Coordinates of C-alpha atoms and ligand atoms in Angstrom, one line a residue:
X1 CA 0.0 0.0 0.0
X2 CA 1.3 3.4 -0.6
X3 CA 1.4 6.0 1.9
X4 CA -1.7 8.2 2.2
X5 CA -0.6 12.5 2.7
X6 CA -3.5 14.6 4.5
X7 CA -3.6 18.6 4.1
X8 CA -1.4 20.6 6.5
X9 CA -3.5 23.3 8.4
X10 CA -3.2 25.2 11.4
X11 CA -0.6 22.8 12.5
X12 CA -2.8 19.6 12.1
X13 CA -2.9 17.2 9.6
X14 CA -6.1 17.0 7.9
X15 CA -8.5 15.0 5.8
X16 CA -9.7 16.8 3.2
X17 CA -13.5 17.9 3.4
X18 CA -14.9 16.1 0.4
X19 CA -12.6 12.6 1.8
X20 CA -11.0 12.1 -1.7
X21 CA -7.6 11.4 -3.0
X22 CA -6.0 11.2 -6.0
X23 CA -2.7 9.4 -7.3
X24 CA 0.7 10.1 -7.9
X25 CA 2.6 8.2 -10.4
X26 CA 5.8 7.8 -11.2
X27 CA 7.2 9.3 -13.7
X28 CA 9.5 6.2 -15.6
X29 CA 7.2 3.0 -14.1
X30 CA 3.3 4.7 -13.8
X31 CA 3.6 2.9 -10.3
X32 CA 2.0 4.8 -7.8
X33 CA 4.1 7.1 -5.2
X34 CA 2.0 8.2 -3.0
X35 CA -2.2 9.0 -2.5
X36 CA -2.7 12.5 -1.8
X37 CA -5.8 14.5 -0.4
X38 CA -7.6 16.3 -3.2
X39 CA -8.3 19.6 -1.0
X40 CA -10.8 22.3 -2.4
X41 CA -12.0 25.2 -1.6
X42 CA -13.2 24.8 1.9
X43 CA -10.0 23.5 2.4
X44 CA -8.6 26.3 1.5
X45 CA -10.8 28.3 3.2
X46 CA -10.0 26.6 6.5
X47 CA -6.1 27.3 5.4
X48 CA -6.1 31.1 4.6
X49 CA -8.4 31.6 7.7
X50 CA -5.6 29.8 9.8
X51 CA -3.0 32.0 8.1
X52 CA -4.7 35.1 8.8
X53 CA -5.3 34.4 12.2
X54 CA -1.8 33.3 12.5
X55 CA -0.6 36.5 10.9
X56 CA -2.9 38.9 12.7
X57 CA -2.7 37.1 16.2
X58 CA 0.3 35.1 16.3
X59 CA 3.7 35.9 17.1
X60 CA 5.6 34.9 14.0
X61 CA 5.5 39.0 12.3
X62 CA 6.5 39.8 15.6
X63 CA 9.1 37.7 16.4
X64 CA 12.5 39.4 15.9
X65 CA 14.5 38.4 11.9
X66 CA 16.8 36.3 14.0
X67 CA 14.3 34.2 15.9
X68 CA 12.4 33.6 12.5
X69 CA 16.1 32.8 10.6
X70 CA 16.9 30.2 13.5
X71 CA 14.2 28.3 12.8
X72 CA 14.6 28.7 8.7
X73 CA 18.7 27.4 9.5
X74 CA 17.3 24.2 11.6
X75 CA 15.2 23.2 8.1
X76 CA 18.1 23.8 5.9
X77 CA 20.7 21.5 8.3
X78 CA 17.6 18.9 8.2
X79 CA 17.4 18.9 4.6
X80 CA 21.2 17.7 4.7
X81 CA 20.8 15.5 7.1
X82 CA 17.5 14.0 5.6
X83 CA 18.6 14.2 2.2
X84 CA 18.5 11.0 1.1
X85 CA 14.8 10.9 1.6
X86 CA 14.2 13.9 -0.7
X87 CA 16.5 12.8 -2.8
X88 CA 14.4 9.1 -3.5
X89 CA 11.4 11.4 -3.3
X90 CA 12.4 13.7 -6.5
X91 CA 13.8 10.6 -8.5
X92 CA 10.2 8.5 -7.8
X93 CA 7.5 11.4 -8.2
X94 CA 9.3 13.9 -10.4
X95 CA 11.5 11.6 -12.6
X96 CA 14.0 13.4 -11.6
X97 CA 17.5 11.8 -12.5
X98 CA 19.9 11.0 -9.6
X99 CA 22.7 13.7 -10.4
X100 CA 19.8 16.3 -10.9
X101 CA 17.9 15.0 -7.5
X102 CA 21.5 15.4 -5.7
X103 CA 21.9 18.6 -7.0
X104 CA 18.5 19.9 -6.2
X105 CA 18.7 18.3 -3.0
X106 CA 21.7 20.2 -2.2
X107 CA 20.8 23.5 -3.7
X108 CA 17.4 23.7 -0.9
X109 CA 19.5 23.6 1.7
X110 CA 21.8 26.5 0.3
X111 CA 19.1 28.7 -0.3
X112 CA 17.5 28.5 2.5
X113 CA 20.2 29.1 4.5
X114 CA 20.9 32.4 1.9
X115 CA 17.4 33.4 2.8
X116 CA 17.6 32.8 7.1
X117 CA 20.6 35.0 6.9
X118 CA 20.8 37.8 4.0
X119 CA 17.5 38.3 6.1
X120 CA 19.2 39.7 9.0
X121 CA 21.0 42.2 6.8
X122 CA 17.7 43.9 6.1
X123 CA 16.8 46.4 8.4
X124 CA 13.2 46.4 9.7
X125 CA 13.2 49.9 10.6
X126 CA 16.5 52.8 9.4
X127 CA 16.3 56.5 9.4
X128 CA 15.8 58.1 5.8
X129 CA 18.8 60.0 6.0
X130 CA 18.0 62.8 3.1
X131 CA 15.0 63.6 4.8
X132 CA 15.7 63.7 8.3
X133 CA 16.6 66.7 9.7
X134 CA 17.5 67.6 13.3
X135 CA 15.0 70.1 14.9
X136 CA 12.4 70.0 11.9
X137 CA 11.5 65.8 11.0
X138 CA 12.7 62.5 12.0
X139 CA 11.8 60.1 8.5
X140 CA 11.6 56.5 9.4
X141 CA 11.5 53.6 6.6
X142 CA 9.6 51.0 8.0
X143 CA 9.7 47.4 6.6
X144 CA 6.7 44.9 7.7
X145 CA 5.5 41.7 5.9
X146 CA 2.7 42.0 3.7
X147 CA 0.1 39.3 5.3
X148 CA -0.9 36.0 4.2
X149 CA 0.9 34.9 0.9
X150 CA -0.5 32.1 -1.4
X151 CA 2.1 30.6 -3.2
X152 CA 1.0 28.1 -6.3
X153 CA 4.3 26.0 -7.9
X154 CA 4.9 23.8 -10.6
X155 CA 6.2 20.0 -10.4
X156 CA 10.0 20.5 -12.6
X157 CA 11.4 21.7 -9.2
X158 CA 9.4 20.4 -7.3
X159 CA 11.3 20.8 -3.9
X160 CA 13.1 23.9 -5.3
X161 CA 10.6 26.4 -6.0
X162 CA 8.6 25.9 -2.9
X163 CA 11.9 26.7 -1.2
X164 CA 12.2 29.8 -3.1
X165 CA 8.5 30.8 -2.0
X166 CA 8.3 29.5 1.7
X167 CA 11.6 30.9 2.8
X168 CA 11.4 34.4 1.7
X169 CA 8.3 34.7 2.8
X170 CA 8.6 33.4 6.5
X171 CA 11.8 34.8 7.2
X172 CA 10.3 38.2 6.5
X173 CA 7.3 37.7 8.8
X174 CA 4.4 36.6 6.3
X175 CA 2.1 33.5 6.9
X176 CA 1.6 31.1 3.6
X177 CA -0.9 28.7 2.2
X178 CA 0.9 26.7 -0.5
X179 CA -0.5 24.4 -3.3
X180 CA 2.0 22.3 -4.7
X181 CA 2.0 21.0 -8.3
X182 CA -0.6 18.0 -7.9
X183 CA 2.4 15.9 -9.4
X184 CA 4.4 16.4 -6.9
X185 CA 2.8 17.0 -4.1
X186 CA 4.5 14.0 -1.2
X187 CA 8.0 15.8 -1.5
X188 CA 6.7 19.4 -0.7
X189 CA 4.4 17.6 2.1
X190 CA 7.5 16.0 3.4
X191 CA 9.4 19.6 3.7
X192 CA 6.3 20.5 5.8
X193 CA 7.4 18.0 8.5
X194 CA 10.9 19.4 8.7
X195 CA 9.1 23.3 9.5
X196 CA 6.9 21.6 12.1
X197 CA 9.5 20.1 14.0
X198 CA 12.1 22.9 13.7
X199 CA 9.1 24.7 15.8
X200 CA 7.2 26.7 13.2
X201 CA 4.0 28.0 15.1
X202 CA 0.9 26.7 14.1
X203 CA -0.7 28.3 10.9
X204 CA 2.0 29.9 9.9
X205 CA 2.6 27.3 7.0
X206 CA 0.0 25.5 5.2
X207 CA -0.3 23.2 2.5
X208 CA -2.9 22.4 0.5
X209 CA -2.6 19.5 -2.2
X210 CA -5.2 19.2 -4.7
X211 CA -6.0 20.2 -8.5
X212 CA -5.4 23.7 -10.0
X213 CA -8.6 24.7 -10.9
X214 CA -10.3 23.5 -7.3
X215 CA -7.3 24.6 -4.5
X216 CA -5.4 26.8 -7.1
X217 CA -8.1 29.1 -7.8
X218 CA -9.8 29.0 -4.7
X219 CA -6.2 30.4 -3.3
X220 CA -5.7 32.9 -6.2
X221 CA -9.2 34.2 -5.4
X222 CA -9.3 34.4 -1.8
X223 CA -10.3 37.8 -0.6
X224 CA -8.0 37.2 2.4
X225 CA -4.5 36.6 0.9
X226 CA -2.5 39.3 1.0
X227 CA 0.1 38.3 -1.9
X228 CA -0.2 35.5 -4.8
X229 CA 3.1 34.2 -5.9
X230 CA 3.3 31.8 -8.5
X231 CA 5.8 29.6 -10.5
X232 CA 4.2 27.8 -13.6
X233 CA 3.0 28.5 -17.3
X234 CA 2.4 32.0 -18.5
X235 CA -1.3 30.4 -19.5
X236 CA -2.1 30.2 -15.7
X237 CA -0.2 33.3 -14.9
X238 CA -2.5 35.4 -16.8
X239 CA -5.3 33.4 -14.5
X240 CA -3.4 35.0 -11.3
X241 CA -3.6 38.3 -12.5
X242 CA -7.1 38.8 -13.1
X243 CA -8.0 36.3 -9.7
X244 CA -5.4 39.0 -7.8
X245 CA -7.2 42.1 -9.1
X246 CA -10.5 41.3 -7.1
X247 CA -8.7 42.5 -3.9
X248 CA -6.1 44.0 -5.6
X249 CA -3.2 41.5 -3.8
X250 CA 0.2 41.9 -4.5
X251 CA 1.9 40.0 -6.9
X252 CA 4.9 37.9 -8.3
X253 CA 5.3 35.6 -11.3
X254 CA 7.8 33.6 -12.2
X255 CA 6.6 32.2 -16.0
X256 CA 7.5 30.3 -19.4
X257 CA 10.9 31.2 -21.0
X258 CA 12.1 30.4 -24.7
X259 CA 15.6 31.5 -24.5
X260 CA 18.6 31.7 -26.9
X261 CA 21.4 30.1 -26.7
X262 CA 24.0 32.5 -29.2
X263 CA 27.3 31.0 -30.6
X264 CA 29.0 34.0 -32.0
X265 CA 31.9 32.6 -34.9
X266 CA 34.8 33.4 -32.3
X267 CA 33.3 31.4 -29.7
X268 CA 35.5 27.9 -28.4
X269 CA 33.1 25.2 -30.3
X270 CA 33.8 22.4 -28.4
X271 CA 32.7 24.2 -25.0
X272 CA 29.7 25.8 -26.5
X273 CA 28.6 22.1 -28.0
X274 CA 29.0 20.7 -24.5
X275 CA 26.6 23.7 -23.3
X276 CA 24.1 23.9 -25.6
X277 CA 23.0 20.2 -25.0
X278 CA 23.4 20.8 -21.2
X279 CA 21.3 24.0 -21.9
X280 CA 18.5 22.2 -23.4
X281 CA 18.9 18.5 -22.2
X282 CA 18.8 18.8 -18.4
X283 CA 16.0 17.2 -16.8
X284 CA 14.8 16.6 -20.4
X285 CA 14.2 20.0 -21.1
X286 CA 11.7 20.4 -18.5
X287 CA 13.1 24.1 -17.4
X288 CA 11.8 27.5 -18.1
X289 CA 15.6 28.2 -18.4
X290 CA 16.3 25.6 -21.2
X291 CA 18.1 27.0 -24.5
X292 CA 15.1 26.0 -26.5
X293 CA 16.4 28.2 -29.1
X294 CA 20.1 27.4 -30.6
X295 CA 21.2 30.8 -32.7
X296 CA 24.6 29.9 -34.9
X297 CA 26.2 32.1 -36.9
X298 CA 26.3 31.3 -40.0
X299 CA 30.2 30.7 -40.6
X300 CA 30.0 28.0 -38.0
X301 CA 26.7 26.5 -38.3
X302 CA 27.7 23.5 -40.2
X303 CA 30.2 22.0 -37.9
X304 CA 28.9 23.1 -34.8
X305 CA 25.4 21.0 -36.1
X306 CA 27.8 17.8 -36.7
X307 CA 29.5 18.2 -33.3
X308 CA 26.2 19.2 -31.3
X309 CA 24.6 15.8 -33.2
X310 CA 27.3 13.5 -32.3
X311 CA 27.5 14.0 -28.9
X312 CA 23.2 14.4 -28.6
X313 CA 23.4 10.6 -29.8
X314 CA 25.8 9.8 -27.0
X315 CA 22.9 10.7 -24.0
X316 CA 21.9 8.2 -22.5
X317 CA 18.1 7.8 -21.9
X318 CA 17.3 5.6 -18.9
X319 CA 16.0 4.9 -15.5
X320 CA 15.8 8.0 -13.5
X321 CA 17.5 5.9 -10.2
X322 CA 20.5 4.9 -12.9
X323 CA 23.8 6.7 -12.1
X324 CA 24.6 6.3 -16.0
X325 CA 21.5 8.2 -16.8
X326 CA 21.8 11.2 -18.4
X327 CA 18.3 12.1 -19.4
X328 CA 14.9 10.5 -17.6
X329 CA 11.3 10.4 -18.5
X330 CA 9.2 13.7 -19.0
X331 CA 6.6 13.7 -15.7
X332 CA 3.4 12.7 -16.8
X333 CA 1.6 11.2 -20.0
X334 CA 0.1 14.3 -20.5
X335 CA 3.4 16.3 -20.9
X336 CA 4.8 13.5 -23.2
X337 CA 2.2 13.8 -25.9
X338 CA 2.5 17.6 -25.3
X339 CA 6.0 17.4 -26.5
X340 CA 5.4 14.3 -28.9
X341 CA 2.6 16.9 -31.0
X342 CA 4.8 19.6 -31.1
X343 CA 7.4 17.8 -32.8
X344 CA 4.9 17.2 -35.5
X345 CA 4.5 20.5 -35.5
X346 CA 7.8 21.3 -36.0
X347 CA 7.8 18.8 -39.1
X348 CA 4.7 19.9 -40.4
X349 CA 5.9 23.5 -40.1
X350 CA 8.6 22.4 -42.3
X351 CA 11.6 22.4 -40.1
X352 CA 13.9 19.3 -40.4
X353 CA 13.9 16.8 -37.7
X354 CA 17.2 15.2 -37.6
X355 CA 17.5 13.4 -34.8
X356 CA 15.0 11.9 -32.3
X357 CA 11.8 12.6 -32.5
X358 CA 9.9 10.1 -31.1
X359 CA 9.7 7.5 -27.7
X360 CA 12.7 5.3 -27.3
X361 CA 11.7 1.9 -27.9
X362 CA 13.4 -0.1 -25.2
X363 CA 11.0 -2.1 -24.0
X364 CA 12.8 -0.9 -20.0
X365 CA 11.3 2.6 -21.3
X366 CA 7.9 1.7 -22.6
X367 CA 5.7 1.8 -19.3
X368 CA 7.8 6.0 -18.8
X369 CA 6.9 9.4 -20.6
X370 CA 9.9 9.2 -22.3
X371 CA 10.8 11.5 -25.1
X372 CA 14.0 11.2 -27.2
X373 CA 16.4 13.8 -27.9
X374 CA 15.1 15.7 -30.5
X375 CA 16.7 18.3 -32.8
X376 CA 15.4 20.6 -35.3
X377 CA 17.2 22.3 -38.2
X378 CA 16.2 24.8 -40.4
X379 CA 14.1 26.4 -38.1
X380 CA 12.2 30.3 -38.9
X381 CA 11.6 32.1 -35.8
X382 CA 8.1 32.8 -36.9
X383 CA 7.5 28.5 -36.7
X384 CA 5.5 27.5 -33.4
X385 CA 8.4 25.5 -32.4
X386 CA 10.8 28.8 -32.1
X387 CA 7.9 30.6 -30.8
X388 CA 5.7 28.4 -28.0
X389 CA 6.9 26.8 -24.9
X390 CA 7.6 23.2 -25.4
X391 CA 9.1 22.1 -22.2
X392 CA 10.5 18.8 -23.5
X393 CA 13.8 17.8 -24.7
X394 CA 13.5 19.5 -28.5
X395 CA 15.9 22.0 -29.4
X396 CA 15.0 24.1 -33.1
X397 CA 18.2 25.4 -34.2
X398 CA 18.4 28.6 -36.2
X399 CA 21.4 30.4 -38.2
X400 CA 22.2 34.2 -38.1
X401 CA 24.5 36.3 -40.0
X402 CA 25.4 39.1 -37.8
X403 CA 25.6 39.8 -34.0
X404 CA 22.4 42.9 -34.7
X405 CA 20.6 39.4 -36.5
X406 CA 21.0 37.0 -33.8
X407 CA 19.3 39.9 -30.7
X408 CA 16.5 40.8 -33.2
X409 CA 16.1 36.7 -33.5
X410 CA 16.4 36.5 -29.7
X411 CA 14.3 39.3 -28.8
X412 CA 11.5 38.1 -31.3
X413 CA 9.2 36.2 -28.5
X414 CA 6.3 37.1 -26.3
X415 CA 8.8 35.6 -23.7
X416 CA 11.9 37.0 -21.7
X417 CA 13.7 34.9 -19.2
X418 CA 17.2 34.4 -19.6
X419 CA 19.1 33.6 -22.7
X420 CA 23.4 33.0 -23.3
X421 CA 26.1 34.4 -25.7
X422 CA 29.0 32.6 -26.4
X423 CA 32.1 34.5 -27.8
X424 CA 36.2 35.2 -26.8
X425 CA 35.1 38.4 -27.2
X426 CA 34.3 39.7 -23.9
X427 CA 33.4 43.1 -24.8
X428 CA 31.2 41.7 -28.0
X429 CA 29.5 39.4 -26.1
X430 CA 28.6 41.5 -23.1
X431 CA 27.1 44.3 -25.6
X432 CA 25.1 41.2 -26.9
X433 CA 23.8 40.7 -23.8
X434 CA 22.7 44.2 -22.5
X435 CA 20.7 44.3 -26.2
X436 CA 18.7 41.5 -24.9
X437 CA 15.5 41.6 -23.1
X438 CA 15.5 39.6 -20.7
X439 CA 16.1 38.9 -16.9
X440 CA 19.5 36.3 -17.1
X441 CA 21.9 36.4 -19.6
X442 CA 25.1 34.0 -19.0
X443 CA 28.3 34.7 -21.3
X444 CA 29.9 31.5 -21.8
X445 CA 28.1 29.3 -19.4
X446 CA 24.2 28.2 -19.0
X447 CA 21.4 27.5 -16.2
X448 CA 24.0 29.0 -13.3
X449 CA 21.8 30.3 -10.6
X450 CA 23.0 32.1 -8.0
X451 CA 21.2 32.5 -4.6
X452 CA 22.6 36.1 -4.3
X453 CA 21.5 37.4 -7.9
X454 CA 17.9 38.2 -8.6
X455 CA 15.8 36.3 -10.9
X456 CA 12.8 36.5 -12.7
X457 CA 11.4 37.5 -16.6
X458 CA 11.0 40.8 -18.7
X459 CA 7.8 40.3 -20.6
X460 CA 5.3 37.2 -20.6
X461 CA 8.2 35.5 -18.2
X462 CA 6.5 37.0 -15.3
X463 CA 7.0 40.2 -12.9
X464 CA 8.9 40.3 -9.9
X465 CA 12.1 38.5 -8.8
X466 CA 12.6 35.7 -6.5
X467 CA 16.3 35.3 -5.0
X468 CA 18.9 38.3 -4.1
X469 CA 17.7 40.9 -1.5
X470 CA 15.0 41.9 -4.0
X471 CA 13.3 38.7 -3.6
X472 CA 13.1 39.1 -0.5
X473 CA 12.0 42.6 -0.3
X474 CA 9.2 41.0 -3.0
X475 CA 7.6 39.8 0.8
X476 CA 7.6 43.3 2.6
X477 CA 5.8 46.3 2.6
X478 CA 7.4 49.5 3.0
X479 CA 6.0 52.4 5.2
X480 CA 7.2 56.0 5.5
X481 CA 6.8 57.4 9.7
X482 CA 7.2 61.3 9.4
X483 CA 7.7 62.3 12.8
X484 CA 7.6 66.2 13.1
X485 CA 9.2 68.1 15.6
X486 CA 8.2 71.7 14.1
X487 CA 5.4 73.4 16.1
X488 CA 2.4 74.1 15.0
X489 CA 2.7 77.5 14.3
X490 CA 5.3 77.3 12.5
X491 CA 3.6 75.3 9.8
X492 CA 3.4 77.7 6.9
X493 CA 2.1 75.5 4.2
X494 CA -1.0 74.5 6.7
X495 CA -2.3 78.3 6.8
X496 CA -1.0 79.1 2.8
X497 CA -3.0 76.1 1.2
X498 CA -6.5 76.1 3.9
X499 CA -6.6 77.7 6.9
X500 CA -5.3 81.3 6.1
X501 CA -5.6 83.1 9.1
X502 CA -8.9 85.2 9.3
X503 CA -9.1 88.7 9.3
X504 CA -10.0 90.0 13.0
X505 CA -13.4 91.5 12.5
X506 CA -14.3 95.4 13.3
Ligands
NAP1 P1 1.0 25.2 -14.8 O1 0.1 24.3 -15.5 O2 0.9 26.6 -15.1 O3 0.8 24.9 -13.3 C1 1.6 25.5 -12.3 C2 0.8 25.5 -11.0 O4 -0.4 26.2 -11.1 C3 0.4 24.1 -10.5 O5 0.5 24.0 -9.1 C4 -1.0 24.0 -11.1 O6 -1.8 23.0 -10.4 C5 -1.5 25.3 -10.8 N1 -2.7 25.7 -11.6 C6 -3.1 25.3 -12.8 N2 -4.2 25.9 -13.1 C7 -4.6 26.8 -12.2 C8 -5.6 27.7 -12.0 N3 -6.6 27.8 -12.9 N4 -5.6 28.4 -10.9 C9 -4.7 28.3 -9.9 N5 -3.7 27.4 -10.0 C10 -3.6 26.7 -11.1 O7 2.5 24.8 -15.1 P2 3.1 23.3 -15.0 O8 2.7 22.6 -16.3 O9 2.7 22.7 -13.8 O10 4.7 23.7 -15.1 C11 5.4 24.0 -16.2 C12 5.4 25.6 -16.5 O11 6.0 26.3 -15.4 C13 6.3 25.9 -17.7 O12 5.6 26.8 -18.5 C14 7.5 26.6 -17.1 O13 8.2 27.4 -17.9 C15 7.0 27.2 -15.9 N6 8.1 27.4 -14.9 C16 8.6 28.6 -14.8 C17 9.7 28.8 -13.9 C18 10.3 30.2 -13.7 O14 10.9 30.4 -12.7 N7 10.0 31.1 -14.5 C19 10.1 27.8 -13.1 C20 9.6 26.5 -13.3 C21 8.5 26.3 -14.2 P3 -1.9 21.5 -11.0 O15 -0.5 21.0 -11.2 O16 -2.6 20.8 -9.9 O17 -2.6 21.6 -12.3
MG2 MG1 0.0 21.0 -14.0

């Protein structure tokens, strides 16, 4: 039998009101993981309401930065310590493959310890120095969290991107409800235990599994959450805007990307081969990061093709668990035919597929949403397969002539997320990258994420940025305290704009 998760609120673990569950599968077998309570909006309801009364009653806000970062550094030791757990977690209900499971594994804990302590270099409360002055104002720039935040993420980080939501926004005083990815829902339920028993107060941190159209609208919609922050398809991101106008809730998105990977002719080939099939081949291109987009110049577009093919053959497609893995199965069914239509797209567009293009046939994969390592050539930038979100392991590879071509090329999309240039040329490459629009932009390397470097999209890739001190300024409201010393009578502008002092009569 496999284990049975109940809904985390107000500290207790809870059957869901309507008493159903749903499965989840994994990824390369379609055995299931896990059964996990399909919460709805009452659910939900019962969640925010605990949040609320958590953030208005409670003493988490008011707990001092350092009290709330202990309790965030505690999670991030357990996360080491327990890592094996979430490491079998991400390989069985993600697909996840064991080098990326490691490495995502190990990243939580780094962030989260980023977030417990670049925290406590923000200061709650600091005198606006250009507006204070002695005798006539003290100006006081106040920071406070914002309330309850609802936090909605997707299932390709599935331990990751909680991490980037929860900690930010408990370190800097705010109570969440969270609704995880219903794919991958056991992993972020197992990250709850680790908050309960490093002593998290009740209703601080809820999570609510379920669908997203039942708990992930009813959250986006609630009139009591504060803040909506959201990592997922720009499709659904467009939902969370119009859901957060009805109260008018703050709001961060973190969206689809289609970014470009740019050789330049003076780039070193071999290094930029070896990236561009890391760029689109990790996790079988399941992240909004992915160089979906290949731009060589023209000079080199040839050989780097031949190179970029041999080596694309090499990858070996397996069982997530298999250290000689290098690429697994997509997550679910659903997102393997997603990927299998758009590659007849792509044909029917009239690109040319020249490699993979189908499911491997090894009767080990057959029962896993595998897809194989696809490659387009001849690509336009005006074909859906340059233009749409894929999210699978198909790269379309177009050819430039100039620098000025490849940035128009790249900056063609609804999209803006991140994007690569590869040159010698540091100066060339770097005014490359300030001519593109988007919110990354590595020179001579791919997916490098830093936990002290803010990230997020320009465009349709979402608003806000999660990481760096501004994501965590993306959890706190700023308030201006005047506090006048002048007296009354002194107050010029008072009497000059209304109450101009009257005339005595007679
Ligand atoms: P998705 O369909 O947009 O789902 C994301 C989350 O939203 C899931 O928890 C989903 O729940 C929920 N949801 C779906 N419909 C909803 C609704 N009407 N109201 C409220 N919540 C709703 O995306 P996905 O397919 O899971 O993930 C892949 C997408 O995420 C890709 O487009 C990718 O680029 C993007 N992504 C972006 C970043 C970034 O940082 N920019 C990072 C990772 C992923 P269910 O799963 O239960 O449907
Ligand atoms: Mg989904």
């Amino acid at each position: 039998m496999s284990q049975r998760y109940e809904l985390y609120i107000n500290g207790q673990w809870q059957a869901p009101k309507s008493g159903q569950y749903f499965e989840s599968l994994n990824p390369a077998s379609g055995e299931v993981v896990a059964e996990i309570a399909r919460g709805q909006k009452e659910d939900i309801d019962a969640a925010v309401k605990a949040a609320r009364k958590a953030f208005d009653e409670g003493p988490w806000a008011k707990m001092s930065q350092q009290e709330r970062s202990e309790i965030l550094q505690k999670v991030a030791s357990e996360l080491e310590t327990q890592s094996r757990l979430f490491v079998g977690l991400l390989i069985n209900e993600s697909g996840a493959t064991l080098r990326k499971a490691k490495t995502e594994a190990f990243l939580c804990g780094k962030y989260l310890n980023y977030f417990a302590k670049a925290a406590l270099k923000i200061n709650p409360e600091e005198s606006i120095e250009n507006l204070s002055k002695p005798g006539v104002s003290e100006n006081l720039l106040v920071r406070e969290p914002i309330g309850v935040c609802g936090q909605i993420t997707p299932w390709n980080f599935p331990l990751q991107m909680p991490i980037w939501k929860i900690g930010p926004a408990l370190v800097m005083g705010n109570t969440v409800v969270l609704k995880p990815a219903e794919e991958t829902s056991a992993i972020v339920l197992e990250l709850v235990k680790l908050f309960e028993a490093a002593g998290l107060p009740k209703g601080v941190l809820n999570v609510v599994t379920g669908y997203g159209k039942e708990a992930g609208a009813a959250l986006s919609q609630h009139p009591l959450v504060d803040k909506i922050a959201f990592t997922g398809s720009t499709e659904v991101g467009k939902l969370m805007m119009q859901d957060a106008s009805h109260n008018l809730k703050k709001i961060t998105l973190e969206l689809g990307g289609k970014s470009a990977n740019i050789v330049l002719e003076d780039a070193d080939l071999d290094q930029a081969v070896d990236a561009a099939l890391y760029a689109i081949y990790y996790h079988s291109g399941q992240a909004c990061t992915a160089g979906t987009r290949l731009l060589l110049q023209e000079s080199i577009h040839d050989r780097f093709v031949e190179k970029f093919l041999e080596k694309a053959k090499a990858i070996q497609i397996g069982l997530p668990e298999d250290k000689a893995t290098d690429m697994g199965p997509l997550v679910s069914k659903k997102q393997q035919e997603r990927v299998l239509n758009y590659i007849e797209i792509g044909k029917k567009e009239g690109a040319t597929c020249v490699l993979g293009g189908n499911a491997p046939e090894d009767p080990k994969l057959t029962k896993g949403h595998y897809v194989s390592p696809t490659v387009f050539i001849n690509v336009d930038n005006k074909m859906r397969i340059a233009q749409e979100e894929i999210f699978g392991p198909v790269i379309s590879i177009l050819s430039f002539k100039t620098p000025e071509e490849a940035i128009e090329i790249a900056n063609d999309s609804i999209y803006g997320l991140a994007g690569a240039v590869w040159s010698k040329n540091d100066e060339k490459a770097l005014s490359v990258a300030r001519q593109l629009r988007t919110g990354t932009v590595w020179i001579n390397d791919y997916h490098l994420i830093s936990e002290k470097a803010p990230f997020g999209g320009y465009k349709q890739s979402g608003i806000g940025r999660e990481l760096g001190e501004e994501g965590l300024l993306e959890y706190t409201e700023t308030k201006h305290i005047h506090i006048d010393q002048l007296k009354a009578r002194d107050k010029k502008f008072w009497y000059d704009s209304v109450l101009a002092p009257k005339q005595p009569v007679g």
